[in-house]
PDB file of C-alpha atoms and ligand atoms in Angstrom:
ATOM      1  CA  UNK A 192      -6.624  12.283   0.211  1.00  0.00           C
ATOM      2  CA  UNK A 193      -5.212   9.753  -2.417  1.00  0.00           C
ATOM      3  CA  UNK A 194      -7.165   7.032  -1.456  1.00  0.00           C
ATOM      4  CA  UNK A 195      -5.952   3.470  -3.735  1.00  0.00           C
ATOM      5  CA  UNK A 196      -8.066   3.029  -6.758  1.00  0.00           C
ATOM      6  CA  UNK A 197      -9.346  -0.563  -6.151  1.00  0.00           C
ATOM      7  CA  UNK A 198     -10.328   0.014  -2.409  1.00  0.00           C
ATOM      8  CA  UNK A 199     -11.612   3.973  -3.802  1.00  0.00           C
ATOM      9  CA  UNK A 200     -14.187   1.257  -6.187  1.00  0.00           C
ATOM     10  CA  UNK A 201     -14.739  -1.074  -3.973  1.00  0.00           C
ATOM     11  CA  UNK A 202     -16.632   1.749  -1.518  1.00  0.00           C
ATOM     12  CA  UNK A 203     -18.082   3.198  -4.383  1.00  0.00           C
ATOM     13  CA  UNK A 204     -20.268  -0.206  -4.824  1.00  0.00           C
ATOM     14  CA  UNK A 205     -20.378  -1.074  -1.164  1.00  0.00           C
ATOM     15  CA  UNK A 206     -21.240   2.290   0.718  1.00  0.00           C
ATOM     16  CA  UNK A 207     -25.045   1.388   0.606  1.00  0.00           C
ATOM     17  CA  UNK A 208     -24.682  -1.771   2.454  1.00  0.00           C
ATOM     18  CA  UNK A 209     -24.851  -1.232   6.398  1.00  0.00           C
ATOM     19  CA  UNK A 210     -22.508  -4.155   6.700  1.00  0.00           C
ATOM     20  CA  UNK A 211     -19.723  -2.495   5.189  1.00  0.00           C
ATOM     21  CA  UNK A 212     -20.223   0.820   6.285  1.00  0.00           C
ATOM     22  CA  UNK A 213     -19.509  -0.569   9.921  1.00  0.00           C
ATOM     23  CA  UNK A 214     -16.284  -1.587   8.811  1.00  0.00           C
ATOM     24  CA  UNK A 215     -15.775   1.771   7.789  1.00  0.00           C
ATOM     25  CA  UNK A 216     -16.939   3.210  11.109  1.00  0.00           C
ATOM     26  CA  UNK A 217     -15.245   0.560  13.022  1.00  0.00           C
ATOM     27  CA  UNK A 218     -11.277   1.417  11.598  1.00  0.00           C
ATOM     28  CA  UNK A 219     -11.994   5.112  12.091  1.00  0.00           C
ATOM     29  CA  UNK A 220     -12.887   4.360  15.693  1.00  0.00           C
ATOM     30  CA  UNK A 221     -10.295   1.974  16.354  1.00  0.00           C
ATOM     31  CA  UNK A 222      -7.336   4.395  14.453  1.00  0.00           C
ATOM     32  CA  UNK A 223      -9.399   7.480  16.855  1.00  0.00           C
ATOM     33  CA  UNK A 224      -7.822   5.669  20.068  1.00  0.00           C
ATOM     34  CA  UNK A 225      -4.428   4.906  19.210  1.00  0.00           C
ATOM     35  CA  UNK A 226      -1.929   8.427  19.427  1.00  0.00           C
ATOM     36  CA  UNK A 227       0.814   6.690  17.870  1.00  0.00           C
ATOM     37  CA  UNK A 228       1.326   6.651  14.103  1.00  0.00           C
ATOM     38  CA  UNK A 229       3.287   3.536  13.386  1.00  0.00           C
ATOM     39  CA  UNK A 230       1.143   1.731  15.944  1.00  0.00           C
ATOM     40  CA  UNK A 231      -2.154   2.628  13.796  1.00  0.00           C
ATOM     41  CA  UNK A 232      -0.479   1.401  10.707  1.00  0.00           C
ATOM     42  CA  UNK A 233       0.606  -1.812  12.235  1.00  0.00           C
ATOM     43  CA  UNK A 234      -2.812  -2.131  13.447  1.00  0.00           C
ATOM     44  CA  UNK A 235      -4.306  -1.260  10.152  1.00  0.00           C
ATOM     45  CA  UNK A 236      -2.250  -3.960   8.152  1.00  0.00           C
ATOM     46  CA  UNK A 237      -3.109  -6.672  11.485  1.00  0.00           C
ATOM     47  CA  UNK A 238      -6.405  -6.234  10.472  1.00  0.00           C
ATOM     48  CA  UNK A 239      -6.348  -6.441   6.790  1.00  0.00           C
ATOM     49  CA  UNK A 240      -4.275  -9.670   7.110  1.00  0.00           C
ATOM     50  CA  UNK A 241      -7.270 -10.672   9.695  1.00  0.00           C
ATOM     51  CA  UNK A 242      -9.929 -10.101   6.781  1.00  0.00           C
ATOM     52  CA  UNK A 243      -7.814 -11.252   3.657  1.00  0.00           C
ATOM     53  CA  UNK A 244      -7.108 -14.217   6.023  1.00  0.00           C
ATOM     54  CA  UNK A 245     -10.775 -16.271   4.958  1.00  0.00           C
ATOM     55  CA  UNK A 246     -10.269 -15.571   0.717  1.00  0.00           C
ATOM     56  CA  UNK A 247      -6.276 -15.995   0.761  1.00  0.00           C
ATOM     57  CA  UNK A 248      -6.755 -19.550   2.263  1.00  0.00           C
ATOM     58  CA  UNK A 249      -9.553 -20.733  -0.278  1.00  0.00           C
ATOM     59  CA  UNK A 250      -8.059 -23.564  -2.223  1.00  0.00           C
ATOM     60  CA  UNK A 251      -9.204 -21.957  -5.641  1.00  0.00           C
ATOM     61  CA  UNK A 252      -6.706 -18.948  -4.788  1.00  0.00           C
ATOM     62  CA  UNK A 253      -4.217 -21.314  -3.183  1.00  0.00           C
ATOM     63  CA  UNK A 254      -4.214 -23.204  -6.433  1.00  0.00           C
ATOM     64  CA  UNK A 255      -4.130 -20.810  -8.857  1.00  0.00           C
ATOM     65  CA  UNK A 256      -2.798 -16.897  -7.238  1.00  0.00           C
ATOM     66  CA  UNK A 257       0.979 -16.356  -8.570  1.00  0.00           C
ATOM     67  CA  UNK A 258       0.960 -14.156  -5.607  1.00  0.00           C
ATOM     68  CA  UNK A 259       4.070 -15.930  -3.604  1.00  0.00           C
ATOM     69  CA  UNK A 260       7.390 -14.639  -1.857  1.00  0.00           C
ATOM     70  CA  UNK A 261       9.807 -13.323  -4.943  1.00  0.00           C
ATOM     71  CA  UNK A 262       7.616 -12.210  -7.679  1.00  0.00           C
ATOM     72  CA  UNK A 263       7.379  -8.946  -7.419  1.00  0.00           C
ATOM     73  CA  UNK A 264       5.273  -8.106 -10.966  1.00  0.00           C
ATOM     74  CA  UNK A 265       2.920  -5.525  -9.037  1.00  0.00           C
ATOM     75  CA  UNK A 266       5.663  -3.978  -7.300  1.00  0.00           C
ATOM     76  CA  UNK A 267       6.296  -1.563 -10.543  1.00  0.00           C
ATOM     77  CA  UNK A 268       2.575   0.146 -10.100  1.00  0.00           C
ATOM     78  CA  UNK A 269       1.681   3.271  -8.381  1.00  0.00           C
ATOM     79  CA  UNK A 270       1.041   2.049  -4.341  1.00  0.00           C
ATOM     80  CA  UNK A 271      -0.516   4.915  -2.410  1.00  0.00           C
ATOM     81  CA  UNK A 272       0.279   4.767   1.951  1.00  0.00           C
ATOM     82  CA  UNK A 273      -1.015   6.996   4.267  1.00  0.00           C
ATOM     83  CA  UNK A 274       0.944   9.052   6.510  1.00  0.00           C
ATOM     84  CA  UNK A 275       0.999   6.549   9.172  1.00  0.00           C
ATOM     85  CA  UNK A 276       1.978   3.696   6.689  1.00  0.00           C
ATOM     86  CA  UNK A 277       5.283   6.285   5.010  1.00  0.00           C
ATOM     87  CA  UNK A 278       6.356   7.316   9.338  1.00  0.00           C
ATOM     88  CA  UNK A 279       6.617   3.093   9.562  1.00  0.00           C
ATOM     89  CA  UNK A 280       8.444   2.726   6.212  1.00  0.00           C
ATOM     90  CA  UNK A 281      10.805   5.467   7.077  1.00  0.00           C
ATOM     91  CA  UNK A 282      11.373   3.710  10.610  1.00  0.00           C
ATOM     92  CA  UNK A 283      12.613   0.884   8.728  1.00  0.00           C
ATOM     93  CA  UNK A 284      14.822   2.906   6.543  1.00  0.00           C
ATOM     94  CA  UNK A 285      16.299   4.236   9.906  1.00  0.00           C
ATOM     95  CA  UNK A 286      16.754   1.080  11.351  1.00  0.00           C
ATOM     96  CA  UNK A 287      18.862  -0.020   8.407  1.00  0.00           C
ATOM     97  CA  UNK A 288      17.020  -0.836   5.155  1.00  0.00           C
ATOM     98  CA  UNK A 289      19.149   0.109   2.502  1.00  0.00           C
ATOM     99  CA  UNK A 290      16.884   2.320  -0.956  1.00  0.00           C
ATOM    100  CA  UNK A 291      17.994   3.829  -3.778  1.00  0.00           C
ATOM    101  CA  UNK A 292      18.200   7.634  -3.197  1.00  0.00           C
ATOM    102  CA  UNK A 293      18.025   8.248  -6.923  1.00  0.00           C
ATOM    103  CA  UNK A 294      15.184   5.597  -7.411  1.00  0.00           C
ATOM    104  CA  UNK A 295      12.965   7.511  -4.644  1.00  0.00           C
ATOM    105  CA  UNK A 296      13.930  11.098  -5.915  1.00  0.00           C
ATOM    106  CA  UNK A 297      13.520  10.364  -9.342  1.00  0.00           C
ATOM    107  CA  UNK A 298       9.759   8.496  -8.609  1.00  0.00           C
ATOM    108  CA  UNK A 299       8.902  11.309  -5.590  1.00  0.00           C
ATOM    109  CA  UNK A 300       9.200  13.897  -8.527  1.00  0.00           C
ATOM    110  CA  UNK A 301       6.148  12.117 -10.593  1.00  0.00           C
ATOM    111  CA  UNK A 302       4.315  12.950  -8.053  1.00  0.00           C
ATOM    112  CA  UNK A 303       0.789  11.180  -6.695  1.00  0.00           C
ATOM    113  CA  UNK A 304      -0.761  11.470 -10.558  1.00  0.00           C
ATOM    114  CA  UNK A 305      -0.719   7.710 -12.002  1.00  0.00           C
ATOM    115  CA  UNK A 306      -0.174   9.493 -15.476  1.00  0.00           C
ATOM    116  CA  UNK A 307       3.227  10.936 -14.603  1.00  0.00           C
ATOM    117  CA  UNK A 308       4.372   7.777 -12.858  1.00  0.00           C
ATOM    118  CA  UNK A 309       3.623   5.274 -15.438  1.00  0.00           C
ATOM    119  CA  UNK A 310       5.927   7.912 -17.970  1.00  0.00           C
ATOM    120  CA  UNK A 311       8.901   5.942 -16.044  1.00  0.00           C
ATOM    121  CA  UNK A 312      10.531   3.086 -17.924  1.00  0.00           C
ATOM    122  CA  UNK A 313       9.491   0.014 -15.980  1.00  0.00           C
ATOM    123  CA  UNK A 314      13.121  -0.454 -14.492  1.00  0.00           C
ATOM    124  CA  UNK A 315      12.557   2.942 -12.787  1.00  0.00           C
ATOM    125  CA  UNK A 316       8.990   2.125 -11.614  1.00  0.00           C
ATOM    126  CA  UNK A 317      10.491  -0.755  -9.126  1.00  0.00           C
ATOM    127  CA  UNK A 318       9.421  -0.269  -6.217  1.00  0.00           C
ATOM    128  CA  UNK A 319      12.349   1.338  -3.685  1.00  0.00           C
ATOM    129  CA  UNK A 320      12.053  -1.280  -0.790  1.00  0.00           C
ATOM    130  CA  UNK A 321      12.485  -4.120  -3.764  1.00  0.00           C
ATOM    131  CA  UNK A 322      16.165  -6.185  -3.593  1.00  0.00           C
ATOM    132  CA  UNK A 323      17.870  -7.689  -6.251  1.00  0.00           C
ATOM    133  CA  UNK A 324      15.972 -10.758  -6.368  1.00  0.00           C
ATOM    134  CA  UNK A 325      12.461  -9.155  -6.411  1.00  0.00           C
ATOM    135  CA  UNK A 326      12.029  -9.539  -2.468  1.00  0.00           C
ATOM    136  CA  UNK A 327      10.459  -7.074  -0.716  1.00  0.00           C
ATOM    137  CA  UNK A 328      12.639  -6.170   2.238  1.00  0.00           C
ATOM    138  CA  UNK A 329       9.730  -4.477   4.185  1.00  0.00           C
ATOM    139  CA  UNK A 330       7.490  -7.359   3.251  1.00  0.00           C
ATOM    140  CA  UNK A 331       6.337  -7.838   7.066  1.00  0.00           C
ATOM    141  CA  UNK A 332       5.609  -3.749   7.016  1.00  0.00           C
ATOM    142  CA  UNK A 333       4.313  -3.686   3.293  1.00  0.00           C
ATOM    143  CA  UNK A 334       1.786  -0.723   3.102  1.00  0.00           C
ATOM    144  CA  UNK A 335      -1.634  -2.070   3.111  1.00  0.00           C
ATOM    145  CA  UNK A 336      -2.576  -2.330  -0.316  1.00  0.00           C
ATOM    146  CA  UNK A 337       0.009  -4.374  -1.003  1.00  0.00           C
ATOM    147  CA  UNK A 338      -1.615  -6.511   1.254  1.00  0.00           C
ATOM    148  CA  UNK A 339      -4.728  -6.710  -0.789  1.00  0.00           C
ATOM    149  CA  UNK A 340      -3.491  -7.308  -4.581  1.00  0.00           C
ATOM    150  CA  UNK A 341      -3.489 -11.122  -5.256  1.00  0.00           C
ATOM    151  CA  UNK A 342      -4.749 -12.457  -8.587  1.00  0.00           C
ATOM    152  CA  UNK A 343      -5.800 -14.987  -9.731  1.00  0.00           C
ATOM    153  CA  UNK A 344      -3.942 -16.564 -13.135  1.00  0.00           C
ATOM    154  CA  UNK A 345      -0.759 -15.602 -14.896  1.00  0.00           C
ATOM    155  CA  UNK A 346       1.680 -13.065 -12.850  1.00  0.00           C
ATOM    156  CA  UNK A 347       2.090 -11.336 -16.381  1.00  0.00           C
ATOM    157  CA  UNK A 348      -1.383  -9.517 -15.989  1.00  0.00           C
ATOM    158  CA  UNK A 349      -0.252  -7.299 -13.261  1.00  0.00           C
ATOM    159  CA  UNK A 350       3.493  -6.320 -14.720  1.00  0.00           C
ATOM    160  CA  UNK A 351       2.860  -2.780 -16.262  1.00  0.00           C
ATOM    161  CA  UNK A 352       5.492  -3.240 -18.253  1.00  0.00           C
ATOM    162  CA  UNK A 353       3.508  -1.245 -21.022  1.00  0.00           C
ATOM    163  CA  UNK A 354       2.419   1.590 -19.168  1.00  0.00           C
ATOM    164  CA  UNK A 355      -1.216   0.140 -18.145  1.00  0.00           C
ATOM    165  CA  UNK A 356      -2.477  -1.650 -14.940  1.00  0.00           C
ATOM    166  CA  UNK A 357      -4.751  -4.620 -16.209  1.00  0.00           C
ATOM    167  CA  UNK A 358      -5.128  -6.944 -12.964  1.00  0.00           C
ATOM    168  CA  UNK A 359      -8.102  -9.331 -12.186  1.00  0.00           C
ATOM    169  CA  UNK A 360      -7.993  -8.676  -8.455  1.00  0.00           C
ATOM    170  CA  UNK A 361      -9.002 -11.130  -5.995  1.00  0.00           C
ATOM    171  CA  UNK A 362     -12.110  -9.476  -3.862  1.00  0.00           C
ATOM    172  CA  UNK A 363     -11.415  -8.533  -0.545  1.00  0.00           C
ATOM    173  CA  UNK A 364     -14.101  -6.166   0.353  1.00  0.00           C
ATOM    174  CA  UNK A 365     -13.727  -5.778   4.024  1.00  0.00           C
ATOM    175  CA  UNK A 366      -9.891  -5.433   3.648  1.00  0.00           C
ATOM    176  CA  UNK A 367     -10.519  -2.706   1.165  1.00  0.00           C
ATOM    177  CA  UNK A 368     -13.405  -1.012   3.093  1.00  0.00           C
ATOM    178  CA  UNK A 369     -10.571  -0.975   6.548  1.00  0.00           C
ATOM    179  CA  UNK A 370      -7.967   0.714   3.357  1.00  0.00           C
ATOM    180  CA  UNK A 371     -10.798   3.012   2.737  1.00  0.00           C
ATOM    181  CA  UNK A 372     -11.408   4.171   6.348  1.00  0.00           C
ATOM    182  CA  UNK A 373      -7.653   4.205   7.085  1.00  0.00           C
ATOM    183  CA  UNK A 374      -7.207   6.792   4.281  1.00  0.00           C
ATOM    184  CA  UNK A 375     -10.401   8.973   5.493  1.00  0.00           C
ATOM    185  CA  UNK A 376      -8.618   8.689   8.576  1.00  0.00           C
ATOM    186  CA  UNK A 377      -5.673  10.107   7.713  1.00  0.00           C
ATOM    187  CA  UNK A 378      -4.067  13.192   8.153  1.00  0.00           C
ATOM    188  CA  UNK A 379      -2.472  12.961   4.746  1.00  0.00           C
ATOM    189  CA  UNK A 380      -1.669  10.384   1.871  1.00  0.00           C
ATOM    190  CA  UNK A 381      -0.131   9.983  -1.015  1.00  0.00           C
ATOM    191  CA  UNK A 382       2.227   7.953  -3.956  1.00  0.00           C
ATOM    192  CA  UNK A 383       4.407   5.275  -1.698  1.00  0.00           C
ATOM    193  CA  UNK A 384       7.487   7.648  -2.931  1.00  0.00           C
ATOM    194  CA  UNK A 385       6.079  11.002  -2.334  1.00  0.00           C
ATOM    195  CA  UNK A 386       5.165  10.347   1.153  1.00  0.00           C
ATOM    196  CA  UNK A 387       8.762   8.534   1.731  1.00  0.00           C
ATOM    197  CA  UNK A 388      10.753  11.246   0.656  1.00  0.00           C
ATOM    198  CA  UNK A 389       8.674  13.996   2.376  1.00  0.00           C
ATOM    199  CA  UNK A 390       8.505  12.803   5.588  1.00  0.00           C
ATOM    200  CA  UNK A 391      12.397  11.754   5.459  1.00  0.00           C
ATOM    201  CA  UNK A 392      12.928  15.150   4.102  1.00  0.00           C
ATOM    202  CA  UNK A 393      10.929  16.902   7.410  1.00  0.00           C
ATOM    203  CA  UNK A 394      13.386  14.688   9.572  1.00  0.00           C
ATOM    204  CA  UNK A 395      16.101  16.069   8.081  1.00  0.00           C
ATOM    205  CA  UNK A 396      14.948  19.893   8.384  1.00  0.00           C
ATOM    206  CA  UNK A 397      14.555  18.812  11.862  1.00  0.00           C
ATOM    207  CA  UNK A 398      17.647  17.468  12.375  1.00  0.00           C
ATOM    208  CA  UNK A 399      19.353  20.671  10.371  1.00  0.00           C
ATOM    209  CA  UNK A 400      17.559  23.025  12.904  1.00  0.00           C
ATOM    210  CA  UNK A 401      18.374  21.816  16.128  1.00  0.00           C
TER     211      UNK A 401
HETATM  212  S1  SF4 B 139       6.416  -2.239  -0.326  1.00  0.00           S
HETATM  213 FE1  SF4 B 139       7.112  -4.300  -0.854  1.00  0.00          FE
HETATM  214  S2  SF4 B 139       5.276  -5.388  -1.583  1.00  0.00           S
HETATM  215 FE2  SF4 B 139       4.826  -3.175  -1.641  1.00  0.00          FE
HETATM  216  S3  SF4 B 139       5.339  -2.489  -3.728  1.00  0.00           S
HETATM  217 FE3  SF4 B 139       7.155  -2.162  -2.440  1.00  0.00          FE
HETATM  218  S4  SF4 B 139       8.405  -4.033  -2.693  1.00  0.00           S
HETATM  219 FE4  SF4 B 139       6.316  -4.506  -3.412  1.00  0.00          FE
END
């Protein structure tokens, strides 16, 4: 289980609090009913963007969170999905959004260890579902923790562009305790590139045998 750093610290404080321990119980519940993976994951991020919706709408963020459609600064960091989240991504890839091939092989060989990714140059850390203008073209299907990483102050903190991840993160507890739950959840997870290229890879072995 490769569960995402922040929401990984964010149970660390939080699991002795009953109130966030029934958002933990509540996800794994919720994900227990549904047999379909892309329909957890869209349920997942519904629900993240249901907690994130109270702190994204305070005017202190409004005013001052870079976090708006076209920069793309934290799009060059490691972004762990779980297997649900990589089946949806690779549903849009089927359904026509264009990636690199040599962007996703190159990145899928790092691996899920943050130390091996961040020995890319920062060109080759973009993320694969970013276009040419630093859109996201899955933004509406964006794995979950890129649901959670606004901050607060200059987009600069959060570019990577020397290797490290130094990002003031915006606190969204709940959303982070339903990322924590989703990953228990799952049957596996891993680096947003890994998990792309393996289950595209398991499609094609599929397709190859019959
Ligand atoms: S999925 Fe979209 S929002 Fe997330 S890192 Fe990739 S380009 Fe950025």
């Amino acid at each position: 289980m490769k569960v995402p750093a922040v929401a990984n610290r964010s149970f660390e404080e939080l699991n002795k609090k009953p109130e966030f321990m029934v958002i933990v119980q509540f996800i794994i519940d919720k994900l227990s009913k549904i047999p379909f993976p892309i329909k957890r994951a869209k349920i997942i991020h519904q629900t993240i963007e249901e907690f994130n919706q109270e702190v994204f709408a305070h005017p202190l963020v409004k005013q001052f969170s870079p976090c708006k459609s076209g920069c793309s600064a934290c799009c060059h960091t490691q972004v762990s999905v779980t297997r649900d989240e990589a089946e949806l991504l690779v549903q849009r890839i089927a359904d026509g959004v264009e990636i690199n091939i040599d962007q996703l092989i190159l990145q899928a060989k790092a691996g899920d260890t943050a130390s091996e990714f961040y020995k890319l140059d920062y060109e080759s850390r973009g993320c694969i579902f970013l276009d040419e203008k630093g859109l996201c073209k899955v933004y509406e299907d964006r794995p979950s923790v890129c649901r959670t990483n606004a901050v607060l102050g200059e987009a600069d903190q959060c570019k990577t562009s020397d290797g490290h991840q130094q990002v003031r993160l915006v606190k969204t507890p709940q959303s982070d305790m339903a990322i924590y739950a989703s990953f228990l959840f799952a049957e596996e997870s891993g680096s947003l590139p890994t998990m792309v290229f393996k289950v595209l890879d398991e499609i094609n072995n599929e397709v190859k045998e019959s």
